[in-house]
PDB file of C-alpha atoms in Angstrom:
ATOM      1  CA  UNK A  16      18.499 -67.684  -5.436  1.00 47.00           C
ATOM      2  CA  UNK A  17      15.288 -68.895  -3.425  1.00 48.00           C
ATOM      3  CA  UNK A  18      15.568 -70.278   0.364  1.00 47.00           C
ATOM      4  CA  UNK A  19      15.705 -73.990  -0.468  1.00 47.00           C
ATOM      5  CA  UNK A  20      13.172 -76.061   1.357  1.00 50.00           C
ATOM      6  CA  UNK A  21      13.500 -77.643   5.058  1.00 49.00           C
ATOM      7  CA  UNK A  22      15.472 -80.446   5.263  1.00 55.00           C
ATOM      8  CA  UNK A  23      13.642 -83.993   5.824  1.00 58.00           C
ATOM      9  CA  UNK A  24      13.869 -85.514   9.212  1.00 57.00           C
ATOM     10  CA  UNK A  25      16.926 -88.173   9.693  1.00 56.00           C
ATOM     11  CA  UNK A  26      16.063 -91.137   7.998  1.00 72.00           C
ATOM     12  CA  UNK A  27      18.401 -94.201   8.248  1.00 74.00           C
ATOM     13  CA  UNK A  28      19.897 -95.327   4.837  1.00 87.00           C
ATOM     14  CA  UNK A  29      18.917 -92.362   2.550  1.00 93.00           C
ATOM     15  CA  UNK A  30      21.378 -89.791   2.345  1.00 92.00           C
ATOM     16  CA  UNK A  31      21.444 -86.874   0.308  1.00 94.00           C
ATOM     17  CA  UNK A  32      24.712 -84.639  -1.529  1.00 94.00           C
ATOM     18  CA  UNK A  33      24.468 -81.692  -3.620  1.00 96.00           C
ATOM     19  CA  UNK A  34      26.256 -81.218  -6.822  1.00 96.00           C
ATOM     20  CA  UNK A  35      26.846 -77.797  -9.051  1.00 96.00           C
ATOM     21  CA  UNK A  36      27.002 -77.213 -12.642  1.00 95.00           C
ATOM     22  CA  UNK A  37      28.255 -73.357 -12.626  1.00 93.00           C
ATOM     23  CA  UNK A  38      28.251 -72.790 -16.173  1.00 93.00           C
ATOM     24  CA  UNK A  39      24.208 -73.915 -16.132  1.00 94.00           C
ATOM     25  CA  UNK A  40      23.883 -72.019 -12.654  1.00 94.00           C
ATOM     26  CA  UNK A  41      21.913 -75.370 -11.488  1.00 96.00           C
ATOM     27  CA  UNK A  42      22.562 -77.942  -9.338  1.00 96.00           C
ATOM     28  CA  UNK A  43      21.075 -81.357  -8.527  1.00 97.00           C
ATOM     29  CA  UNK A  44      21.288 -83.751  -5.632  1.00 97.00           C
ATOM     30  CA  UNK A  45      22.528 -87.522  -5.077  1.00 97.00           C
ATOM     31  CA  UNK A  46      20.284 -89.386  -2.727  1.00 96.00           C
ATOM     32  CA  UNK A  47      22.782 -91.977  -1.930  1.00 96.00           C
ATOM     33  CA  UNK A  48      20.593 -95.532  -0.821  1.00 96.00           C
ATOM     34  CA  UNK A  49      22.949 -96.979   2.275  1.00 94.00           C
ATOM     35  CA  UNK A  50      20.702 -99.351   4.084  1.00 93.00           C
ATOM     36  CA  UNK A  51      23.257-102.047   4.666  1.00 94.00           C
ATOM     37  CA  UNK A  52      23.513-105.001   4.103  1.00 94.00           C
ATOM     38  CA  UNK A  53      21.295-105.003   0.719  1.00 95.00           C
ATOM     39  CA  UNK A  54      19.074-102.020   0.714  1.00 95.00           C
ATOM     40  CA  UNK A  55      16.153-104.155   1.476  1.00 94.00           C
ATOM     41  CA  UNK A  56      13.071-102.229   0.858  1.00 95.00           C
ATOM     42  CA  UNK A  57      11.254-101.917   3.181  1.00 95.00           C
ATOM     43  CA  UNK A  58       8.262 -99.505   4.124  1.00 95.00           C
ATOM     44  CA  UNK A  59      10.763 -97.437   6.097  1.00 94.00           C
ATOM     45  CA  UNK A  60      12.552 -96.781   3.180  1.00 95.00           C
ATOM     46  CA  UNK A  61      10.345 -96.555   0.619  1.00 96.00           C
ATOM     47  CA  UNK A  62       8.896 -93.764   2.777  1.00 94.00           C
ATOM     48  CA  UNK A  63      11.919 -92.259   3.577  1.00 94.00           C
ATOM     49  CA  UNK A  64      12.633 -92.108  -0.459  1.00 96.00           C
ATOM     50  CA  UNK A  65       9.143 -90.530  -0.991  1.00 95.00           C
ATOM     51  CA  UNK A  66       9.890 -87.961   1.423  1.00 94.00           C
ATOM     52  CA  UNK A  67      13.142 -87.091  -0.402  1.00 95.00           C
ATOM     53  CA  UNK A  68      11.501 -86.585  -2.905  1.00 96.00           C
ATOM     54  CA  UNK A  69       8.763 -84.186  -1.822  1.00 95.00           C
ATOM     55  CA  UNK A  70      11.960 -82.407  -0.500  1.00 94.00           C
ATOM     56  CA  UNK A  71      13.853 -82.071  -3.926  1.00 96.00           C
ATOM     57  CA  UNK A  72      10.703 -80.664  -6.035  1.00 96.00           C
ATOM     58  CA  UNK A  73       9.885 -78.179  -3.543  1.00 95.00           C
ATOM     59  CA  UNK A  74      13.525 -76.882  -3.528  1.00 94.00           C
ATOM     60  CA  UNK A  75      13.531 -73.802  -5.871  1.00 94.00           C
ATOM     61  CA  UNK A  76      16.984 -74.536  -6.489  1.00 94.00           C
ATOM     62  CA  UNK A  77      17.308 -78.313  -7.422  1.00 97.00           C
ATOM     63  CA  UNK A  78      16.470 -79.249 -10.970  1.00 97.00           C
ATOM     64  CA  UNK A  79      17.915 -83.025 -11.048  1.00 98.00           C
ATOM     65  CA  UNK A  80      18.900 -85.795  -8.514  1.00 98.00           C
ATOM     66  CA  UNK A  81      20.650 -89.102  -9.397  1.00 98.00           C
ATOM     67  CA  UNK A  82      19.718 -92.224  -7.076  1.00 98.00           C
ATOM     68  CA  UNK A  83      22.849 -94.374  -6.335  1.00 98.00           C
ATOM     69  CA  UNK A  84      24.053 -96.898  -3.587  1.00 97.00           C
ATOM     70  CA  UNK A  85      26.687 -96.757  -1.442  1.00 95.00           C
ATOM     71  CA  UNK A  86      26.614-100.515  -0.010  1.00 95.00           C
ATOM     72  CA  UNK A  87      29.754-102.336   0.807  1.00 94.00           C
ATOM     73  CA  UNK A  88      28.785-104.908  -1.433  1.00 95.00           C
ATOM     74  CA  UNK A  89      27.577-103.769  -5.711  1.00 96.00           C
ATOM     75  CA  UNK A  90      24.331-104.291  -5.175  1.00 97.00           C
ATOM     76  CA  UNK A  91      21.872-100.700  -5.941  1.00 97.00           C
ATOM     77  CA  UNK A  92      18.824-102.966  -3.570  1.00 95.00           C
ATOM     78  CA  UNK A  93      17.855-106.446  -3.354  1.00 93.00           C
ATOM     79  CA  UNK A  94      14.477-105.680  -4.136  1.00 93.00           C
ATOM     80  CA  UNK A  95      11.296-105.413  -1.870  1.00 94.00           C
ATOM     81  CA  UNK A  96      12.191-106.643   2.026  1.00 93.00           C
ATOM     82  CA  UNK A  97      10.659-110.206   1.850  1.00 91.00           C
ATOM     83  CA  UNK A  98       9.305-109.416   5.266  1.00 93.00           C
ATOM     84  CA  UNK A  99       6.690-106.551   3.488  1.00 94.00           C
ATOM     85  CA  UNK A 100       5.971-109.681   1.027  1.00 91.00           C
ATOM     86  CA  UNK A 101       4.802-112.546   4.152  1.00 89.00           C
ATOM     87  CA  UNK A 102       1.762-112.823   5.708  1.00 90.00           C
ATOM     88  CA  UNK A 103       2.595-113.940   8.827  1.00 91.00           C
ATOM     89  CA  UNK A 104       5.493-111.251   9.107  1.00 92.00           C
ATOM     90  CA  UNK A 105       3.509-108.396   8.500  1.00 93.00           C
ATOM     91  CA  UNK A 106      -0.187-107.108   8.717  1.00 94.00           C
ATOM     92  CA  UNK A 107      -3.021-106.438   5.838  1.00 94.00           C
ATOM     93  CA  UNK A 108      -2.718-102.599   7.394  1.00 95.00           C
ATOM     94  CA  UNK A 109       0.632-102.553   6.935  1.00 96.00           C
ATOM     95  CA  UNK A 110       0.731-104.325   3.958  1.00 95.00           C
ATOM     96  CA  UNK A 111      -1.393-101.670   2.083  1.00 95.00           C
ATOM     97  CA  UNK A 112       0.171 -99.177   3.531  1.00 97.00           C
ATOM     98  CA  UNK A 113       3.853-100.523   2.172  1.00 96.00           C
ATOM     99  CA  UNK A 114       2.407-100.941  -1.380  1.00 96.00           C
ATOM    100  CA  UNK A 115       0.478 -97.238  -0.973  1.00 97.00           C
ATOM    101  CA  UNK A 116       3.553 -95.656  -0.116  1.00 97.00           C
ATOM    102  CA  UNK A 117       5.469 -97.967  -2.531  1.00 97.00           C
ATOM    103  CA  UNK A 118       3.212 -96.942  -5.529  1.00 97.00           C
ATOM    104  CA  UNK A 119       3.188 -93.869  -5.065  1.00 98.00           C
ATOM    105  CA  UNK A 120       6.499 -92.711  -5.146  1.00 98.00           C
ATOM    106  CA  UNK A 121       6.820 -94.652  -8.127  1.00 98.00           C
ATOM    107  CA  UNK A 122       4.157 -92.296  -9.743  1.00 98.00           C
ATOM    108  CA  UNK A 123       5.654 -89.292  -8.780  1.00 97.00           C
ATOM    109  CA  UNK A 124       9.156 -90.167  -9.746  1.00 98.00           C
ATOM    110  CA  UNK A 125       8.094 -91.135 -13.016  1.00 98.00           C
ATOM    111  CA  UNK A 126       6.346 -87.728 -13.246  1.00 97.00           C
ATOM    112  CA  UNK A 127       9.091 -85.976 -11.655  1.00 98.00           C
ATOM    113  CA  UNK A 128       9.611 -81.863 -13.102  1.00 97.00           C
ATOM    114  CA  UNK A 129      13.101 -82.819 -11.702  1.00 98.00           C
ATOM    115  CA  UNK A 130      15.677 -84.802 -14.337  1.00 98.00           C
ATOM    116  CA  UNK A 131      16.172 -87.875 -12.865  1.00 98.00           C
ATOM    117  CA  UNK A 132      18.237 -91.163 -13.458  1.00 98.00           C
ATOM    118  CA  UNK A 133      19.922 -93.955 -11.690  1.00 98.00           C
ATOM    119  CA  UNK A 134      23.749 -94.936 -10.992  1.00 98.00           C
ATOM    120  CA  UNK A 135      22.844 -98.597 -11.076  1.00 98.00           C
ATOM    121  CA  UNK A 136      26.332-100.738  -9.386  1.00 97.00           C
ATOM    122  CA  UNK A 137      26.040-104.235  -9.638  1.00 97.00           C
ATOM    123  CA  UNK A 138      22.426-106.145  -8.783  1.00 97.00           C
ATOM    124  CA  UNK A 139      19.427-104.293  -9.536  1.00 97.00           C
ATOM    125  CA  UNK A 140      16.414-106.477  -9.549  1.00 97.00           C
ATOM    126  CA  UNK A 141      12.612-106.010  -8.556  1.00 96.00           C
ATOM    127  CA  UNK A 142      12.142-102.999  -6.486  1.00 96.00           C
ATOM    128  CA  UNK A 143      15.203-101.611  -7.400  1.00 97.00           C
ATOM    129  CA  UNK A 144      14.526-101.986 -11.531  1.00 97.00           C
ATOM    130  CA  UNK A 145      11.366-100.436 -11.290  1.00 98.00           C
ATOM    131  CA  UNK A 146      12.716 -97.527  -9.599  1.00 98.00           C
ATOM    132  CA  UNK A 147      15.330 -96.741 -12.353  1.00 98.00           C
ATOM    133  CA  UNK A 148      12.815 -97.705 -14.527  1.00 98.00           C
ATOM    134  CA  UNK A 149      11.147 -94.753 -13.768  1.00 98.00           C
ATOM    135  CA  UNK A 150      13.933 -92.443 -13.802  1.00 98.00           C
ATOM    136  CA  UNK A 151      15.169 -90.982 -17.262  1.00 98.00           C
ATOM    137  CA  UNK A 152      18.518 -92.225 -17.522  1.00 98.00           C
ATOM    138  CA  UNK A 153      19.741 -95.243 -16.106  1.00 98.00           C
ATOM    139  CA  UNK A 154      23.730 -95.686 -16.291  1.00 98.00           C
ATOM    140  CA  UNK A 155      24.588 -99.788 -15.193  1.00 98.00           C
ATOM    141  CA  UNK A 156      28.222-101.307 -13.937  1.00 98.00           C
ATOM    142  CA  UNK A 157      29.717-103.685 -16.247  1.00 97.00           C
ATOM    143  CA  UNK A 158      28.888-106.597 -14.530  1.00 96.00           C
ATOM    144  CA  UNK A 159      25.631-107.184 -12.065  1.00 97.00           C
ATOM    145  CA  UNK A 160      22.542-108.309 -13.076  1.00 97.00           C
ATOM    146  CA  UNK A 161      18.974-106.116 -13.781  1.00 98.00           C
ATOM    147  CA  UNK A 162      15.261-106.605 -14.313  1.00 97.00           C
ATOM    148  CA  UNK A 163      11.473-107.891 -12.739  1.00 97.00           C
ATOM    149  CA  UNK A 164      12.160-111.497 -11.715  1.00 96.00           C
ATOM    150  CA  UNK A 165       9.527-112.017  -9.674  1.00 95.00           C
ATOM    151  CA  UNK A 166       7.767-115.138 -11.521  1.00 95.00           C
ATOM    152  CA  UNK A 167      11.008-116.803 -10.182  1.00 95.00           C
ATOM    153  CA  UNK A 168       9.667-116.231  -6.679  1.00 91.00           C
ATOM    154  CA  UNK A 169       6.380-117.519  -7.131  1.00 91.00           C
ATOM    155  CA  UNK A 170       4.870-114.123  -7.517  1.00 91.00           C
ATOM    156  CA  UNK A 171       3.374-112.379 -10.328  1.00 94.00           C
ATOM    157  CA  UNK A 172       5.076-108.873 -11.173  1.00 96.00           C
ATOM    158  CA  UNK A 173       2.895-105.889 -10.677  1.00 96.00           C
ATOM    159  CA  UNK A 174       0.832-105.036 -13.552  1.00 96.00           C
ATOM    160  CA  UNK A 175       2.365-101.293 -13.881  1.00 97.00           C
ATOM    161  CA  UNK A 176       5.948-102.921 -13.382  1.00 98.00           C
ATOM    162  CA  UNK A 177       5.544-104.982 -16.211  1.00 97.00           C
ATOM    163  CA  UNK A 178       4.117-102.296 -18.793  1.00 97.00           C
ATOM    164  CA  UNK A 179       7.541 -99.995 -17.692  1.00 97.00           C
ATOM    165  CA  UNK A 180       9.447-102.939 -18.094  1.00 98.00           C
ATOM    166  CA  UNK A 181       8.130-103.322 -21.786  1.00 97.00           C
ATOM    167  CA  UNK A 182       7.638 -99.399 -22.601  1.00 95.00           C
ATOM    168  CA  UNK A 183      11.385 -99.136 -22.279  1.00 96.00           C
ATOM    169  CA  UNK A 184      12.353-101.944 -24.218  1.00 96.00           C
ATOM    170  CA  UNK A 185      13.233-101.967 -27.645  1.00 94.00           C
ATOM    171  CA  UNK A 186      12.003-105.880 -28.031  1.00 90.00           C
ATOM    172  CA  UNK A 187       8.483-106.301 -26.742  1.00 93.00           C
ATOM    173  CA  UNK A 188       8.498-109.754 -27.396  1.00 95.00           C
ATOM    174  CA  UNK A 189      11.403-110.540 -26.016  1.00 95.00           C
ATOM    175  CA  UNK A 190      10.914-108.473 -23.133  1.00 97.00           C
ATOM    176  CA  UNK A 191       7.635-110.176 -22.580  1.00 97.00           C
ATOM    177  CA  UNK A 192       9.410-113.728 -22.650  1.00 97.00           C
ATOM    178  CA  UNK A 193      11.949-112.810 -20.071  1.00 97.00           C
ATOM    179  CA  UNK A 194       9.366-111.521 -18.066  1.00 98.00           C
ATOM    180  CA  UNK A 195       7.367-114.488 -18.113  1.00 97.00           C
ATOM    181  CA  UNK A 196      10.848-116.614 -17.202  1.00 97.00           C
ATOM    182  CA  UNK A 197      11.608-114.442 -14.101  1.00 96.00           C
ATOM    183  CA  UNK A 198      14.850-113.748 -15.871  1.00 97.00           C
ATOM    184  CA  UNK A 199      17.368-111.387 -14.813  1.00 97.00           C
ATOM    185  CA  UNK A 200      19.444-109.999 -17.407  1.00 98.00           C
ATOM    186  CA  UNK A 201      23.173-109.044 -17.397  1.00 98.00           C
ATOM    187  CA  UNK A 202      24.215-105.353 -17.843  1.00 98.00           C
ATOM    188  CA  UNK A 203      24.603-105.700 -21.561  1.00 98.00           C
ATOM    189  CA  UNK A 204      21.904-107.792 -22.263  1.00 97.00           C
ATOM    190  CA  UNK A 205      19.339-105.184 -20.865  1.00 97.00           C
ATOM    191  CA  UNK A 206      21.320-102.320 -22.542  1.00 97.00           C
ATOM    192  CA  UNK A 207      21.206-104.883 -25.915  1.00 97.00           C
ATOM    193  CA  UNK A 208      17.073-104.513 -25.006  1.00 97.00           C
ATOM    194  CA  UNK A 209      17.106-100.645 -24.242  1.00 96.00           C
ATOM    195  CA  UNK A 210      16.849-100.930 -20.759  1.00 97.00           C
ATOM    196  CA  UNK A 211      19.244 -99.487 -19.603  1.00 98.00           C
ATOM    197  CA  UNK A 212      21.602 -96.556 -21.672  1.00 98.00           C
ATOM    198  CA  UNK A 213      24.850 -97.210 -20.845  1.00 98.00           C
ATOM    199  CA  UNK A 214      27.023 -99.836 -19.327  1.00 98.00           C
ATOM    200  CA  UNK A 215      30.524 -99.076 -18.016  1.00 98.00           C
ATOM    201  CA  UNK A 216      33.012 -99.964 -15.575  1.00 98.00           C
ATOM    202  CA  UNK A 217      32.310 -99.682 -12.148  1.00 97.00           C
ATOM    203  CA  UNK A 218      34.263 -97.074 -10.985  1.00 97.00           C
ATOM    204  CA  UNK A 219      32.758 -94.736 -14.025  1.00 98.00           C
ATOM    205  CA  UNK A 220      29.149 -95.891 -13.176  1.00 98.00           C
ATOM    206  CA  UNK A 221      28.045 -92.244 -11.189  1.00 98.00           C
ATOM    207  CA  UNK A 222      30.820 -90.415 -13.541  1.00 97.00           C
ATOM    208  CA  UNK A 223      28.738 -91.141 -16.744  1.00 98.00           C
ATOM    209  CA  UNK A 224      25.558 -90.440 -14.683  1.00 98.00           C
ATOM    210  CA  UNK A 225      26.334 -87.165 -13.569  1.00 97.00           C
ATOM    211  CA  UNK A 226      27.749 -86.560 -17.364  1.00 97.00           C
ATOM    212  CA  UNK A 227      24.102 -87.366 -18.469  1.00 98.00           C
ATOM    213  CA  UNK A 228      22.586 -85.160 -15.849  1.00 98.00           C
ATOM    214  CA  UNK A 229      24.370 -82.341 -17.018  1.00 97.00           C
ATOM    215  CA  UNK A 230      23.134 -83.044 -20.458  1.00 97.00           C
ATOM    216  CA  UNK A 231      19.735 -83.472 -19.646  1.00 97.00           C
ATOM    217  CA  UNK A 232      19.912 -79.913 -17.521  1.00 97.00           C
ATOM    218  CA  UNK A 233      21.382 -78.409 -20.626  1.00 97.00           C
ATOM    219  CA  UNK A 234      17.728 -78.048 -21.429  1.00 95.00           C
ATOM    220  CA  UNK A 235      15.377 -75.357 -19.878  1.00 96.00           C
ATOM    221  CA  UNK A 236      13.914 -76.886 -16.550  1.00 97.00           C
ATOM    222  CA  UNK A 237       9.740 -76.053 -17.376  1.00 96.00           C
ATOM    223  CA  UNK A 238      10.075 -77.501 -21.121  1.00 97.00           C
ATOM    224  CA  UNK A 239      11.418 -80.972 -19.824  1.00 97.00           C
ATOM    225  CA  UNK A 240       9.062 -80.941 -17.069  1.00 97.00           C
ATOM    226  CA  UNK A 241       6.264 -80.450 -19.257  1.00 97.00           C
ATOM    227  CA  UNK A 242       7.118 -82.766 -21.847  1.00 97.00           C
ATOM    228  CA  UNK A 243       7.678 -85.292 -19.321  1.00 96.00           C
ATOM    229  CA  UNK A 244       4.123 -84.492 -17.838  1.00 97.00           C
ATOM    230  CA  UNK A 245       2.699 -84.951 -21.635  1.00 97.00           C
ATOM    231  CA  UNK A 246       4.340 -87.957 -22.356  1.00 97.00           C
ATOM    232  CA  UNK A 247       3.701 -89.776 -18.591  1.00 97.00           C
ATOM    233  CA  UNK A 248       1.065 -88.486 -16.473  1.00 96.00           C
ATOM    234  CA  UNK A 249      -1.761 -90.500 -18.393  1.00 97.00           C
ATOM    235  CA  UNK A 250       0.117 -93.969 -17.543  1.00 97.00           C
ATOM    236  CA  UNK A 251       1.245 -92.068 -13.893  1.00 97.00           C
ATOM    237  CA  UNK A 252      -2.655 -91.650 -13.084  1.00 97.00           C
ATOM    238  CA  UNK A 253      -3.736 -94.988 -14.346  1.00 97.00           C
ATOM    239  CA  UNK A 254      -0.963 -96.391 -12.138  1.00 97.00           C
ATOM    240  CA  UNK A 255      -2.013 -94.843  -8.774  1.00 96.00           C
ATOM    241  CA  UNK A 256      -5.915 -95.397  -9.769  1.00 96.00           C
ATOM    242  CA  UNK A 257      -5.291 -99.254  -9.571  1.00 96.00           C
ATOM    243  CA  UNK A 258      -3.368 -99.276  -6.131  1.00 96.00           C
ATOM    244  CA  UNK A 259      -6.078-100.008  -3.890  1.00 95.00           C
ATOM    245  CA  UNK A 260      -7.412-102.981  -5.881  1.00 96.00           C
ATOM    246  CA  UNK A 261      -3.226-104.122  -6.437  1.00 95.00           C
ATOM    247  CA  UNK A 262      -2.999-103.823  -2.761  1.00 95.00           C
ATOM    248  CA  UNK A 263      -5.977-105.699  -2.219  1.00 94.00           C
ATOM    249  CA  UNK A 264      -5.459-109.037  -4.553  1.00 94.00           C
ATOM    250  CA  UNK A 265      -1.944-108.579  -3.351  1.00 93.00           C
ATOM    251  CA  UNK A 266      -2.306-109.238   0.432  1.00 94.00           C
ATOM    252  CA  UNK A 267      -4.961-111.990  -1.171  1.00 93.00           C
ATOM    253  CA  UNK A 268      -2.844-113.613  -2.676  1.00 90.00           C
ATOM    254  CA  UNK A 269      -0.132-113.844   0.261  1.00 90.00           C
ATOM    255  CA  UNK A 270      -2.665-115.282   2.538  1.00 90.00           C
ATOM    256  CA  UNK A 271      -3.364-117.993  -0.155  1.00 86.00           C
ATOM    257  CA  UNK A 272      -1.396-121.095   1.277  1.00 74.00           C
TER     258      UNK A 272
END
């Protein structure tokens, strides 16, 4: 096999664990999210993420990871640090920087040549939905809670979030309306909706993850990763095209009392 690529420098709360699949002679990796207490995110970690993720496609010998948490508590993140999200707490340099970083790893795991998909346990809302949203399999506990409920903050929901959001459900409309509510729906409702494939018990959640990622490898590595790239790098490049001006109405919009 090919040298696999340098290891990342230490970064607190991402962690990362290689599995095998012998009879496929490929393996994959689970980037385990342990930024206790919640696995705020902040700019820290969405950089630390992205940089995981430059790691894993430039390793000859990884064709999948699975993100998953290992908190104390079932939660997969709280969503965006609410820090990154207040004027006075932060900086407008900072503040596009967090949403440059943010945005962009969002693009290139929704473009990923790797197979990707998410071991959701318990709350998954904001940040943390769109990130599974841009996996290809996402695998929820039985109970815990998942979706974009930002209009419940007083915030809008990024434009790109909300066309995921919708592209993956099988009810536009309704999708739309729970948008529009801030709603966060329970495990089954969003797997009712498409959202999310399966919903099991808690203990099973990474079991029936890793059981999907060794379907999903079952497949030859450059066809997926091209029909991925047909299907998704339109929307991808649209996405990263509007995150100066997103960055820019966004840190507007915070300094608006």
């Amino acid at each position: 096999m090919p040298m696999p690529a340098k290891l990342p420098g230490f970064h607190p709360g991402v962690r990362v664990e290689w599995r095998s699949l012998p009879t496929l002679h490929k393996r994959y990796a689970v980037v385990w999210l342990g930024s206790e207490p919640v696995n705020s995110m902040t700019l820290e970690l969405w950089q630390a993420m992205a940089d995981t993720l430059d790691w894993l496609e430039l390793d000859p010998n990884c064709s999948g990871l699975i993100f998953a948490s290992e908190l104390k508590k079932p939660i997969f993140t709280a969503g965006n640090d609410i820090k990154e999200l207040h004027a006075p707490s932060t900086s407008q340099t900072r503040y596009a920087k967090f949403w440059s970083v943010q945005t962009t790893f969002l693009c290139r795991l929704l473009k990923s040549p790797l197979a990707t998909a998410c071991a959701i346990n318990g709350a998954c809302p904001a940040g943390g939905c769109a990130v599974s949203l841009c996996c290809d399999y996402r695998v929820q506990s039985l109970q815990g809670t998942f979706g974009l409920n930002e209009v419940a903050l007083g915030i809008p929901v990024p434009k790109f979030w909300a066309r995921l959001f919708l592209n993956a459900s099988k009810h536009a409309a309704t999708a739309e309306l729970v948008l529009l509510r801030g709603t966060l729906l329970t495990p089954h409702e969003a797997h009712t909706m498409g959202l999310v494939h399966e919903v099991v018990p808690a203990a099973a959640v990474l079991l029936a993850t890793e059981r999907a990622m060794a379907t999903l490898l079952k497949s030859p590595d450059n066809a997926r990763a091209a029909t991925k790239a047909n299907l998704r790098d339109g929307f991808a490049m649209e996405w990263e095209a509007f995150i100066e001006t997103e960055a820019k109405a966004g840190w507007e919009m915070l300094c608006t009392p």
